[in-house]
Short mmCIF file of C-alpha atoms and ligand atoms in Angstrom, two decimals:
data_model
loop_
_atom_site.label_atom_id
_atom_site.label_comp_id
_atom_site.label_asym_id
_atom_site.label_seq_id
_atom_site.Cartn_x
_atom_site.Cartn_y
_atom_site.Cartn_z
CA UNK M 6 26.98 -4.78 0.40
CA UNK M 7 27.83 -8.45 1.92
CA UNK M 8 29.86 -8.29 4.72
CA UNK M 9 33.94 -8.99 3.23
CA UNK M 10 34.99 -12.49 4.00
CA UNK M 11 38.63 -11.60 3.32
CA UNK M 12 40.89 -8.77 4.43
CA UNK M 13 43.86 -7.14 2.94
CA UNK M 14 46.27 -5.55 5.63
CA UNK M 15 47.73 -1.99 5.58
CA UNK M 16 51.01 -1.48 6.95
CA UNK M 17 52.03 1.88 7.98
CA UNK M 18 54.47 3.43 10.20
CA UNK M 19 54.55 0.06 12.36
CA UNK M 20 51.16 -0.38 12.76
CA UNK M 21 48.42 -2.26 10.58
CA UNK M 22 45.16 -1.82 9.48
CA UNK M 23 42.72 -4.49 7.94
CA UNK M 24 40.90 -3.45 4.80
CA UNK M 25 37.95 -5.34 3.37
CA UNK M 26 38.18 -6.92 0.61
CA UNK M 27 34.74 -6.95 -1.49
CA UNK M 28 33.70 -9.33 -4.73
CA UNK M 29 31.50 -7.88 -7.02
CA UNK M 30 29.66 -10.05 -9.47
CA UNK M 31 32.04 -9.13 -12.04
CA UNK M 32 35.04 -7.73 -12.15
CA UNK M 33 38.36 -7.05 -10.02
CA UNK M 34 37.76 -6.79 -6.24
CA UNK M 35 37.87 -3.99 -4.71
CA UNK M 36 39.73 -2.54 -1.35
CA UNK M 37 37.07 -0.79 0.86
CA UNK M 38 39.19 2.03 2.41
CA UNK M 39 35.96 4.14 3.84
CA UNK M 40 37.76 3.52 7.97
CA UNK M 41 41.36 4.07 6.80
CA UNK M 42 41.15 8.08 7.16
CA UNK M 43 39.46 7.37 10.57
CA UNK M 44 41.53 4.60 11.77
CA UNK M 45 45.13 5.50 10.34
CA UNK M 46 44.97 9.34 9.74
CA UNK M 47 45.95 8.97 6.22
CA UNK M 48 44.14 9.71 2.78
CA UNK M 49 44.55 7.36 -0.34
CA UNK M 50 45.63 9.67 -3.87
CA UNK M 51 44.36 8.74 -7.33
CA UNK M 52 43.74 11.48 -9.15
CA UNK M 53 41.41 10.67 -12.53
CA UNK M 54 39.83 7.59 -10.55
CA UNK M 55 42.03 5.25 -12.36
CA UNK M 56 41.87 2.98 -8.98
CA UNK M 57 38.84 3.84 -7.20
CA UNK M 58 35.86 2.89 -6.96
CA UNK M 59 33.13 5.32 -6.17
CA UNK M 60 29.94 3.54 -6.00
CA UNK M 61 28.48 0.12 -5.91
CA UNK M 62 26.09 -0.42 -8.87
CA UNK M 63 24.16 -2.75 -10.98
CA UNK M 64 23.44 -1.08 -13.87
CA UNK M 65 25.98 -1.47 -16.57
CA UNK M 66 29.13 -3.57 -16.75
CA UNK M 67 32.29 -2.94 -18.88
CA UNK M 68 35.69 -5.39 -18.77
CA UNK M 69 38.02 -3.78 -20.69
CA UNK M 70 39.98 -6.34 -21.68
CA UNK M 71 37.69 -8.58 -23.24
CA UNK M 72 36.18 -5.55 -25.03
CA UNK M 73 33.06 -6.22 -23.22
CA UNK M 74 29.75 -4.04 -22.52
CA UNK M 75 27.05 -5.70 -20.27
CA UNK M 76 23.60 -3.89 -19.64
CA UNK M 77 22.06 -5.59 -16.82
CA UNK M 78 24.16 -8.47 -17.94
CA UNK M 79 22.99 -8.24 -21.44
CA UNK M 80 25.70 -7.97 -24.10
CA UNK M 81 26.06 -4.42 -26.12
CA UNK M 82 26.12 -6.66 -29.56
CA UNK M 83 22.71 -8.10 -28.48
CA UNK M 84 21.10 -5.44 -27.60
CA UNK M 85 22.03 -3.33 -30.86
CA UNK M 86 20.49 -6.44 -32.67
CA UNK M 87 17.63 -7.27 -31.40
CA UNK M 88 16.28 -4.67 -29.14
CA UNK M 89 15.44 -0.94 -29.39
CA UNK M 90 16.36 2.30 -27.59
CA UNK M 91 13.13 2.67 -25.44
CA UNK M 92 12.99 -0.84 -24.73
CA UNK M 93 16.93 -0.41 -23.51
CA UNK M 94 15.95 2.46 -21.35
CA UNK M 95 12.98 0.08 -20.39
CA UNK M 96 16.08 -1.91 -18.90
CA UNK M 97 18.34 0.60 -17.52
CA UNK M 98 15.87 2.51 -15.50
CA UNK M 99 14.09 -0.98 -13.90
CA UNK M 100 16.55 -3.62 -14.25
CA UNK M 101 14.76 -6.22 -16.36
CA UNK M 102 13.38 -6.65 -20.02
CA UNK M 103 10.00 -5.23 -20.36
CA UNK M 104 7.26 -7.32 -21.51
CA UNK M 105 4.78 -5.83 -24.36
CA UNK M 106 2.64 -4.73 -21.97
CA UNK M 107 4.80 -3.02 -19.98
CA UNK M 108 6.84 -1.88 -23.10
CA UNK M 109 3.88 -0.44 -24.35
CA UNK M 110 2.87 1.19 -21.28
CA UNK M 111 6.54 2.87 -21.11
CA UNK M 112 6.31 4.26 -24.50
CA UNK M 113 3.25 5.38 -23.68
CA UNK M 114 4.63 7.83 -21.13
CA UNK M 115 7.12 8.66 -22.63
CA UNK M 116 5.10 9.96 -25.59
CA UNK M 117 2.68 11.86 -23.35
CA UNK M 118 5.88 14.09 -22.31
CA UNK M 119 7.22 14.71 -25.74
CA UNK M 120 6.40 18.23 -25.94
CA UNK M 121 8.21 21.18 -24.31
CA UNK M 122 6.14 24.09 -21.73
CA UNK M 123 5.27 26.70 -24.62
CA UNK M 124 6.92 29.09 -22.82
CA UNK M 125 10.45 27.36 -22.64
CA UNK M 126 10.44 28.32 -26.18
CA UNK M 127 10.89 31.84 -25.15
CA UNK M 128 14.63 30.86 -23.57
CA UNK M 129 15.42 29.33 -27.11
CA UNK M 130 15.13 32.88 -28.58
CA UNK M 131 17.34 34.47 -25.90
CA UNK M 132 20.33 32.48 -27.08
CA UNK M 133 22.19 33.81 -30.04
CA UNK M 134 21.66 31.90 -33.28
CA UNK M 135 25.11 31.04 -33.94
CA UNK M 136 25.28 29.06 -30.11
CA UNK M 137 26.80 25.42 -30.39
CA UNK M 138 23.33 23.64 -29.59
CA UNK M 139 25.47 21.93 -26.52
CA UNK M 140 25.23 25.32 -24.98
CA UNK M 141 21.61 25.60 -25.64
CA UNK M 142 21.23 22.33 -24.04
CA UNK M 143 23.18 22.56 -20.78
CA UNK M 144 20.77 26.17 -20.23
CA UNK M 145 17.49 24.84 -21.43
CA UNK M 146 17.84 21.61 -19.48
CA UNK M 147 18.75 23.47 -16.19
CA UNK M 148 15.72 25.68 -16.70
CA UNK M 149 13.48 22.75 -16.62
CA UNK M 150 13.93 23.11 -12.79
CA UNK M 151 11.92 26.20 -13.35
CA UNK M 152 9.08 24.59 -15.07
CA UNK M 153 8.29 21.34 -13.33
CA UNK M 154 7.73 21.74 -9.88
CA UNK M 155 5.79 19.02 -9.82
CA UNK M 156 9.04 16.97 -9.65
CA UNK M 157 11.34 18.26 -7.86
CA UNK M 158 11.47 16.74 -4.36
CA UNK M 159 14.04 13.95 -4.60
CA UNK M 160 12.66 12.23 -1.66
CA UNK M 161 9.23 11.15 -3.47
CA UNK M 162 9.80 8.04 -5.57
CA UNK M 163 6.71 9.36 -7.73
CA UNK M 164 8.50 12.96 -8.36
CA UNK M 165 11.79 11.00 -9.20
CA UNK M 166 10.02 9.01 -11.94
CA UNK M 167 7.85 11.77 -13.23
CA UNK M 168 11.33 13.67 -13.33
CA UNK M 169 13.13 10.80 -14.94
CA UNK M 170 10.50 10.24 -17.86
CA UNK M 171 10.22 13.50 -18.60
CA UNK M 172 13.94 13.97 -19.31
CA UNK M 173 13.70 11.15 -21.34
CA UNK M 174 11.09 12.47 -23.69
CA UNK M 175 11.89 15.77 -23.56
CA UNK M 176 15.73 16.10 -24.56
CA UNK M 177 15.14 14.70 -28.01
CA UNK M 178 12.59 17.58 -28.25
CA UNK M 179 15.07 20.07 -27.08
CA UNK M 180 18.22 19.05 -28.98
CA UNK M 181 16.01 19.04 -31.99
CA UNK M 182 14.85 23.04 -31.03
CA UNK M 183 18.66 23.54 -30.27
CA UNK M 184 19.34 22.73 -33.76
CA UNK M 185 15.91 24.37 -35.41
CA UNK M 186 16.99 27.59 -33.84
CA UNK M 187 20.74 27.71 -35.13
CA UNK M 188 19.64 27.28 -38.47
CA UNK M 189 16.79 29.83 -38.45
CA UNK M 190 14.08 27.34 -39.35
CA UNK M 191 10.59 26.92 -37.32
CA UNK M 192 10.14 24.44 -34.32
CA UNK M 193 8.47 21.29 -35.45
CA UNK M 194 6.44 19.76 -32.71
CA UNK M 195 7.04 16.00 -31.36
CA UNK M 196 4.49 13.67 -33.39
CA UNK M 197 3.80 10.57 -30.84
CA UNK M 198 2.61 8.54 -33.60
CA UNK M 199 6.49 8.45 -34.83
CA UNK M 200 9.06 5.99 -32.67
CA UNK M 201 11.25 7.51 -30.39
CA UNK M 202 14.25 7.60 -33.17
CA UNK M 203 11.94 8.24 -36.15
CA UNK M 204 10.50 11.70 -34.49
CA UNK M 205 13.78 12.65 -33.43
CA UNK M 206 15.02 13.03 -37.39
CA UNK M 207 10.89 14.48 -37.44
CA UNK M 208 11.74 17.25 -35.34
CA UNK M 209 15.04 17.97 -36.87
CA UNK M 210 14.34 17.88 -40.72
CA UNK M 211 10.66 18.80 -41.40
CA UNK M 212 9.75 21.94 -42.30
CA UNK M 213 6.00 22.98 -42.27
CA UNK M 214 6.61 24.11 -46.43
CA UNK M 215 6.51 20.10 -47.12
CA UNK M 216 5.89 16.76 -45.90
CA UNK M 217 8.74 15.05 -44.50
CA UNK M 218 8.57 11.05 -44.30
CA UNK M 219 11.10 8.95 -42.04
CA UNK M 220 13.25 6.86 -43.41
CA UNK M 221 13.34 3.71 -42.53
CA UNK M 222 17.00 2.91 -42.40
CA UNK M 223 18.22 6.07 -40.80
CA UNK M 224 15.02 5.65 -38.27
CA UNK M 225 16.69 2.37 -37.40
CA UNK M 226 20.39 3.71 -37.89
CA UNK M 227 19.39 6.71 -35.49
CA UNK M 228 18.17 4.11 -32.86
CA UNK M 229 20.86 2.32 -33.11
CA UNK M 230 23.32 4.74 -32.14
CA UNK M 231 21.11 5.73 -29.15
CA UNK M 232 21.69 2.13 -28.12
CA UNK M 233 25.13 2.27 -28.58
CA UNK M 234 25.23 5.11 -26.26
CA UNK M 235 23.08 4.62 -23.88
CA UNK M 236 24.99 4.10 -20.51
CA UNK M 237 28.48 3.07 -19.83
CA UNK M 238 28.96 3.17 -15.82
CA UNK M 239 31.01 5.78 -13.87
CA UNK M 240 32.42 7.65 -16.96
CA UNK M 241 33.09 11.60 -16.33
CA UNK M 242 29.40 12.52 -17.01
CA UNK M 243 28.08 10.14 -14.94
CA UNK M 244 30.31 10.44 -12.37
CA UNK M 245 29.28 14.16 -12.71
CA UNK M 246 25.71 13.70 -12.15
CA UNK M 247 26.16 12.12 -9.78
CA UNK M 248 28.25 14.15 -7.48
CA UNK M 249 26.13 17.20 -8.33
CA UNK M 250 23.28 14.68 -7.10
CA UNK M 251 24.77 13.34 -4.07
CA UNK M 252 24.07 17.04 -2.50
CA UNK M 253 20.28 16.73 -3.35
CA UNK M 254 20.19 18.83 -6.49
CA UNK M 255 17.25 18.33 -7.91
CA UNK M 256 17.40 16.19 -11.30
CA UNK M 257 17.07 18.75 -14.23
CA UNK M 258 20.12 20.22 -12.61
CA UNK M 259 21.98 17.12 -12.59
CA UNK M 260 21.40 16.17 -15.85
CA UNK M 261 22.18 19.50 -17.15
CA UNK M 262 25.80 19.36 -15.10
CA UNK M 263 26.49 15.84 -16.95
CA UNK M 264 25.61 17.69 -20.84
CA UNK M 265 28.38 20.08 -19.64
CA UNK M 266 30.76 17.68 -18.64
CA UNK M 267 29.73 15.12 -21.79
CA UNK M 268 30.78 18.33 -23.77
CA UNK M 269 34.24 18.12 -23.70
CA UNK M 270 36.62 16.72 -26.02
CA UNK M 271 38.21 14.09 -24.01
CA UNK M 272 34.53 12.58 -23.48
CA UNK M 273 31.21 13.21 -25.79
CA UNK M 274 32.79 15.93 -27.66
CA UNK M 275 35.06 13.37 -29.21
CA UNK M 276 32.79 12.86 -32.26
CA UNK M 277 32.71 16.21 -33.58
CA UNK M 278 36.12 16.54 -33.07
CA UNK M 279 36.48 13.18 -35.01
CA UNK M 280 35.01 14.31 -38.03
CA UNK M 281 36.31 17.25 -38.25
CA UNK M 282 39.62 15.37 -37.87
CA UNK M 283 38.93 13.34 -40.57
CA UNK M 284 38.00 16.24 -42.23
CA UNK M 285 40.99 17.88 -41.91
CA UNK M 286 42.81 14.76 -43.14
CA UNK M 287 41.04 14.90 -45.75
CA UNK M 288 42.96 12.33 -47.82
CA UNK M 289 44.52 9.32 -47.64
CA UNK M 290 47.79 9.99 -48.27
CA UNK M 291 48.30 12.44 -45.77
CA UNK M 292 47.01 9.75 -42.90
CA UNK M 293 51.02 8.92 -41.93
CA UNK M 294 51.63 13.02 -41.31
CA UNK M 295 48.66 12.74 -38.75
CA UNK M 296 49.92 9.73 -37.22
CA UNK M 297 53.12 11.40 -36.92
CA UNK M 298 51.74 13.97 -34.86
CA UNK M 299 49.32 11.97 -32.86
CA UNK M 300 53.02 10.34 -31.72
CA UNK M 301 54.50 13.04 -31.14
CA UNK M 302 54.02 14.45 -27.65
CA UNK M 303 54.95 17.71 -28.08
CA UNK M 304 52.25 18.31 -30.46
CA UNK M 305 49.55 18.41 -28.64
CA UNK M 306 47.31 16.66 -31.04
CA UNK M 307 45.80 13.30 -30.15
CA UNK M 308 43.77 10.83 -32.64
CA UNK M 309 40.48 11.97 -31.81
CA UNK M 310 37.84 9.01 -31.49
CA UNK M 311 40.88 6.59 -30.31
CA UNK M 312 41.70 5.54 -26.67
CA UNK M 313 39.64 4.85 -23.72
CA UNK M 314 40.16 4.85 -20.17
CA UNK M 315 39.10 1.51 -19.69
CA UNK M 316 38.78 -0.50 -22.95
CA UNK M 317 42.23 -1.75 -23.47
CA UNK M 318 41.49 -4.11 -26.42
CA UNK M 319 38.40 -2.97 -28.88
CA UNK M 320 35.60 -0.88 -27.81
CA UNK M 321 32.59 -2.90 -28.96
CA UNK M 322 30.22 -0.08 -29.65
CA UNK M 323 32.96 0.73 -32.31
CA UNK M 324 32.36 -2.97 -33.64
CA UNK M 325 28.48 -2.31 -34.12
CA UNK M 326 29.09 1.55 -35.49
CA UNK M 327 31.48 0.49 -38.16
CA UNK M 328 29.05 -2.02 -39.13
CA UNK M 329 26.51 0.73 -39.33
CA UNK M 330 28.40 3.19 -41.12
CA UNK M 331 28.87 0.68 -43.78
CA UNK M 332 24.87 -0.35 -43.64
CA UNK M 333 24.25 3.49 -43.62
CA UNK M 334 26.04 4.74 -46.43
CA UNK M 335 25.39 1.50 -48.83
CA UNK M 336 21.68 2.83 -48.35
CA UNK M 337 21.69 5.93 -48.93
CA UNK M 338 23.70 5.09 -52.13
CA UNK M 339 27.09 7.24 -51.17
CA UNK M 340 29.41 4.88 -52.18
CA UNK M 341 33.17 5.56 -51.97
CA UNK M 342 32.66 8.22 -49.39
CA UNK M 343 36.44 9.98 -48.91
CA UNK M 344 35.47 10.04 -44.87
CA UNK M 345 34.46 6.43 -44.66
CA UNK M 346 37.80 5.86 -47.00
CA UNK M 347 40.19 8.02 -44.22
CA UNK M 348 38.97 6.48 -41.46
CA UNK M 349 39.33 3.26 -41.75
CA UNK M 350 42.92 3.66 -43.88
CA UNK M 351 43.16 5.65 -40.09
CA UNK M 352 42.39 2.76 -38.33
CA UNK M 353 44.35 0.40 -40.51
CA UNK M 354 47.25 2.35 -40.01
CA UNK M 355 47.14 3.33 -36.71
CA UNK M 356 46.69 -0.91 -35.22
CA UNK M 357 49.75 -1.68 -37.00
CA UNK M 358 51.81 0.89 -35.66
CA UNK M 359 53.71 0.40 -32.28
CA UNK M 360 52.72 2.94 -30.75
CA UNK M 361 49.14 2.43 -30.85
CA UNK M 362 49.62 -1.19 -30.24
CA UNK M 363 51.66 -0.67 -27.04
CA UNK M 364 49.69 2.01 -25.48
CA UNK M 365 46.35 -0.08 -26.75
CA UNK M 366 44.73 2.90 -28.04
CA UNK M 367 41.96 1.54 -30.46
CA UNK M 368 39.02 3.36 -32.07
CA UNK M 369 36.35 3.84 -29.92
CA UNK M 370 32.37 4.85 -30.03
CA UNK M 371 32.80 7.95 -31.64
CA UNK M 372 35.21 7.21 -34.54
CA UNK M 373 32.52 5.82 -36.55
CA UNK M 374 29.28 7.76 -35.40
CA UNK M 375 29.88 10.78 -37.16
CA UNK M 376 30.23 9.40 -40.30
CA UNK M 377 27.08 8.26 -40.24
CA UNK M 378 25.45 11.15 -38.67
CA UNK M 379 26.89 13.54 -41.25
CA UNK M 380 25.50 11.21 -44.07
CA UNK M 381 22.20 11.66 -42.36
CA UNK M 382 22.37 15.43 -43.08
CA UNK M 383 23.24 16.68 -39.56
CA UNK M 384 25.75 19.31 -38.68
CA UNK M 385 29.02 18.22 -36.90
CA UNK M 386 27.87 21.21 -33.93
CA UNK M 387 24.97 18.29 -33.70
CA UNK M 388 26.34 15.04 -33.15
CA UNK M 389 27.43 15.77 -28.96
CA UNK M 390 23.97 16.76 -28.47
CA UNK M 391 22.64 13.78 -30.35
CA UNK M 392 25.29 11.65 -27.95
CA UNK M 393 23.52 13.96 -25.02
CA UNK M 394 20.11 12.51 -26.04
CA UNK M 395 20.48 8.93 -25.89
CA UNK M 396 22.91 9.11 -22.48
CA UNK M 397 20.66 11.00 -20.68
CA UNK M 398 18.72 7.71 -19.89
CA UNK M 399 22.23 6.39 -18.43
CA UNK M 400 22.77 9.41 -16.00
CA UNK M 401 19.03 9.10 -14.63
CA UNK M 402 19.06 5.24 -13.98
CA UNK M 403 22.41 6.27 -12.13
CA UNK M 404 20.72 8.72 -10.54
CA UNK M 405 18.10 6.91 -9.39
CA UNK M 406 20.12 4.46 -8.01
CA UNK M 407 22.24 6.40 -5.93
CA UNK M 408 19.08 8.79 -4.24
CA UNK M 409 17.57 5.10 -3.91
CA UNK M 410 20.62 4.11 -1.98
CA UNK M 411 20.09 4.19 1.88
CA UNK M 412 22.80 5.27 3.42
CA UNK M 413 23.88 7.79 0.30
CA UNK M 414 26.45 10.29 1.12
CA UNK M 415 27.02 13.66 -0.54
CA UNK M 416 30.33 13.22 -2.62
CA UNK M 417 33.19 15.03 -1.50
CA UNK M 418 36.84 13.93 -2.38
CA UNK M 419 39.63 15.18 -0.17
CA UNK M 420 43.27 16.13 -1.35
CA UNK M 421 47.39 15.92 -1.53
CA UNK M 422 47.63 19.62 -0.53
CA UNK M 423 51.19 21.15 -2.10
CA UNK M 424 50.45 25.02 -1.22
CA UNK M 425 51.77 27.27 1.30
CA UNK M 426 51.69 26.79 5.24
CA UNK M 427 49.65 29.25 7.03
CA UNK M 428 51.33 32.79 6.81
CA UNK M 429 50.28 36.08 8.44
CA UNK M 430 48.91 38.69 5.58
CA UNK M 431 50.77 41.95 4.75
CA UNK M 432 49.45 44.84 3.88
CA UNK M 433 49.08 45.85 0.45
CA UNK M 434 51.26 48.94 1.39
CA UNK M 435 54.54 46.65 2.16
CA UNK M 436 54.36 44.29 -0.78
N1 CMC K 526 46.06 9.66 -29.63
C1 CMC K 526 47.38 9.58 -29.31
N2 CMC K 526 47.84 9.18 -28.11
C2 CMC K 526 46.93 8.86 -27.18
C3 CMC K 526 45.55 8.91 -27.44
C4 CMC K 526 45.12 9.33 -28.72
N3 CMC K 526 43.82 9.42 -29.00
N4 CMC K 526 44.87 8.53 -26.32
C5 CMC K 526 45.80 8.25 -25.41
N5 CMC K 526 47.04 8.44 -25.91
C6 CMC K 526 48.32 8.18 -25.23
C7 CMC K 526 48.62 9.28 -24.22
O1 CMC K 526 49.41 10.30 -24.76
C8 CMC K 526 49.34 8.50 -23.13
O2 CMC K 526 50.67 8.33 -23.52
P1 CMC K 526 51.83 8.23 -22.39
O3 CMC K 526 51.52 7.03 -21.55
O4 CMC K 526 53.10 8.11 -23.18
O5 CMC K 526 51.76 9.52 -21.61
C9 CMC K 526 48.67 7.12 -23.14
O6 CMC K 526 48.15 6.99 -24.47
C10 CMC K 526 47.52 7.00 -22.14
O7 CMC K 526 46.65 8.12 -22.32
P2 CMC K 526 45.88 8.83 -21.14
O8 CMC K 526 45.44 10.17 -21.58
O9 CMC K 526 46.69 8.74 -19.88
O10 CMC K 526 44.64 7.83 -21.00
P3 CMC K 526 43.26 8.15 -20.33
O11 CMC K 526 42.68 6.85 -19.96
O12 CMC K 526 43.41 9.18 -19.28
O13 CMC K 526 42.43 8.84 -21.52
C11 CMC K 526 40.99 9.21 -23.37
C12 CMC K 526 41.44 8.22 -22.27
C13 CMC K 526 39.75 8.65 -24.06
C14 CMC K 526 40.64 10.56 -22.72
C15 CMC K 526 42.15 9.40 -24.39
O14 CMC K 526 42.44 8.16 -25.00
C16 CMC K 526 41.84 10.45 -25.45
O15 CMC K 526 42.08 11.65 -25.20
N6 CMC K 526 41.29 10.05 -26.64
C17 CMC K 526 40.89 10.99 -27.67
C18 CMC K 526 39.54 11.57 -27.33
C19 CMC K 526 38.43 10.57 -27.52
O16 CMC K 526 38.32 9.91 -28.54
N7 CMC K 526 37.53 10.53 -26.51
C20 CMC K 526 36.31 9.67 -26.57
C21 CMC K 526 36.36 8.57 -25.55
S1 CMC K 526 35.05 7.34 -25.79
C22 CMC K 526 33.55 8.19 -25.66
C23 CMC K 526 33.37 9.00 -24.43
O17 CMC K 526 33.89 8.74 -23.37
O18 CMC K 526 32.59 9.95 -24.49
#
């Protein structure tokens, strides 16, 4: 970080402080407070990070206003059109475009990790069938720690990029056992000469009792959503694996503790609960009784794949995944799909209404994805892990930029404490 060529002054009980002022590339600057505990004895208080920032990085930009999502400066919209999921990874984990050869040397490795240790499949069969496959996930991944030793130590650059590719081939394998296993059907083992996408939907949908061939458009449709996906900067997952890494856990572990996190409702769970949503909606004309509720505070009930922390005019992955849904379906042939129908009467509905307008709430990644997925045959229990997949690559370049960091600190917020003063104990007789 460049030394701060302005300050911002502090004043507190008669006394002041000066506070850096940094300028990142992009963006708002940003207050560097790391001295003010030291200095003035006081702690700052934003709970939810909606004013801090906890890292420097260079991975992945997002202004929220302009609806805009840069991957190493590259726009979302150009990526999703032009380039691919492994060759976006390509970018995230090294910073630049690849070139064929080195493209071709990524995939490559990648495809020489594909398959699973034999005898992970053994952990598979200890969960019960009917386990959500995110479940299966967050254990399986964590056991990888106990299968490849070989890259473990987070101080060897070699270990941390055996580690990194190796996530990145294997979780498609894994989500795509996850799901084998809940549905009582066979493993199907990764076949390299399929793209990354392409043996995903493989290793899902084949069955060794017939030949199953890719198609095309979902191949490209399934990519596509990996892109859309793929990273977007200190989010709750990421933030996750990283403070689980900042203390040196080794990376299976960290990646496992961001599928956990991703999980949730508020974050990658989102698009299962979207569908279902719509789902439950069901029809058109019940969209205003919804809306009603989503209003209504007492309620409890939120529009599920609408809102996001930092995207306060569109979300442009939603942009690219309506586009797709619409591409998606018209291919397949399902034409007039009630879903399809609800959500966008949803989202016609919901951006004229003042309360949505004033609170900016707009759809976001996941209001669209699941329509898609679901047309593709999975399971609504499937689309998180699917969501897992393709972010995984976002949580290990942000990994490997923070162990790369020198200077890296473990991460350990402090707190407004509102509990009792020290008190002398009683014995359980005199209570
Ligand atoms: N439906 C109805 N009201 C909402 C919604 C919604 N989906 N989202 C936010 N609000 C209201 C909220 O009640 C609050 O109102 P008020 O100011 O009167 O208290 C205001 O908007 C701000 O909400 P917030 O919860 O303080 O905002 P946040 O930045 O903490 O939360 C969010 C962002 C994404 C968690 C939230 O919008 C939400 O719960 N959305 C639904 C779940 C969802 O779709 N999540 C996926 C996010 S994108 C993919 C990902 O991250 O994985």
């Amino acid at each position: 970080m460049a030394d701060a060529k302005r300050t911002a002054t502090l004043t507190l009980d008669g006394k002041s402080y000066d506070l850096p002022v940094h300028s990142p590339t992009l963006g708002p600057d940003v207050l560097d407070i790391r001295k003010l505990y030291a200095e003035a004895d006081v702690f700052t208080f934003d709970p939810g990070f909606t004013s801090t920032a906890a890292c420097e990085s260079a991975i992945t930009y997002i202004d929220g206003d302009k609806g805009e999502l840069l991957h190493r400066g590259y726009p979302i919209e150009q990526l999703a059109a032009q380039s691919s999921y492994l060759e976006l990874c390509y970018l995230l984990l090294y910073g630049e475009l690849p070139n064929s050869a080195q493209l071709s040397d990524f995939k490559g490795r990648v495809t020489r990790h594909t398959m699973v240790h034999e005898q992970m499949h053994n952990f598979f069969r200890g969960f019960r069938r009917d386990s959500h496959p995110m479940a299966t996930m967050v254990g399986v991944v964590g056991a990888m720690s106990a299968f490849y030793h070989d890259s473990l130590d987070i101080n060897d650059p070699w270990q941390r990029e055996v580690a990194a590719i190796r996530m990145v081939a294997k979780l498609p394998t894994i989500a795509a056992m996850a799901y084998k296993y809940s549905v009582g059907q066979p493993f199907v083992y990764p076949k390299n000469a399929l793209s990354y996408a392409g043996n995903f939907l493989h290793m899902c949908f084949a069955v060794p009792a017939e030949d199953y061939v890719v198609n095309p458009v979902l191949e490209k449709a399934m990519d596509r959503i990996m892109m859309l996906h793929a990273d977007h900067e200190q989010n709750a997952s990421t933030s996750t694996v990283r403070l689980a890494g900042s203390s040196g856990a080794n990376p299976f572990a960290c990646i496992a503790a961001g599928i956990a996190c991703l999980w949730g409702p508020a974050h990658g769970g989102a698009n299962q609960a979207c569908l279902e949503m719509l789902k439950e909606i069901g029809t058109v004309d019940r969209i205003p009784e919804f809306v009603a509720k989503a209003k209504d505070k007492n309620s409890g009930f939120r529009l599920m794949g609408f809102g996001h922390r930092v995207y306060k005019n569109f979300d442009p992955r939603a942009t690219v995944m309506k586009e797709s849904a619409d591409e998606v379906l018209d291919l397949l042939g399902v034409h007039d799909n009630p879903l399809l129908q609800v959500a966008k009467e949803l989202e016609r509905i919901a951006l004229s209404d003042e309360y949505f307008i004033s609170k900016k709430l707009y759809p976001n990644v996941d209001f669209y994805s699941g329509i898609i997925l679901e047309a593709m045959g999975f399971p609504t229990s499937m689309f998180t892990p699917i969501f897992a997949i393709s972010r995984t690559v976002g949580w290990i370049a942000q990994w490997k930029e923070m162990i790369g960091e020198t200077n890296q600190k473990i991460g350990r917020p402090r707190q407004l404490y509102v509990g009792e003063t020290q008190r002398d104990y009683v014995d359980i007789s005199q209570r």
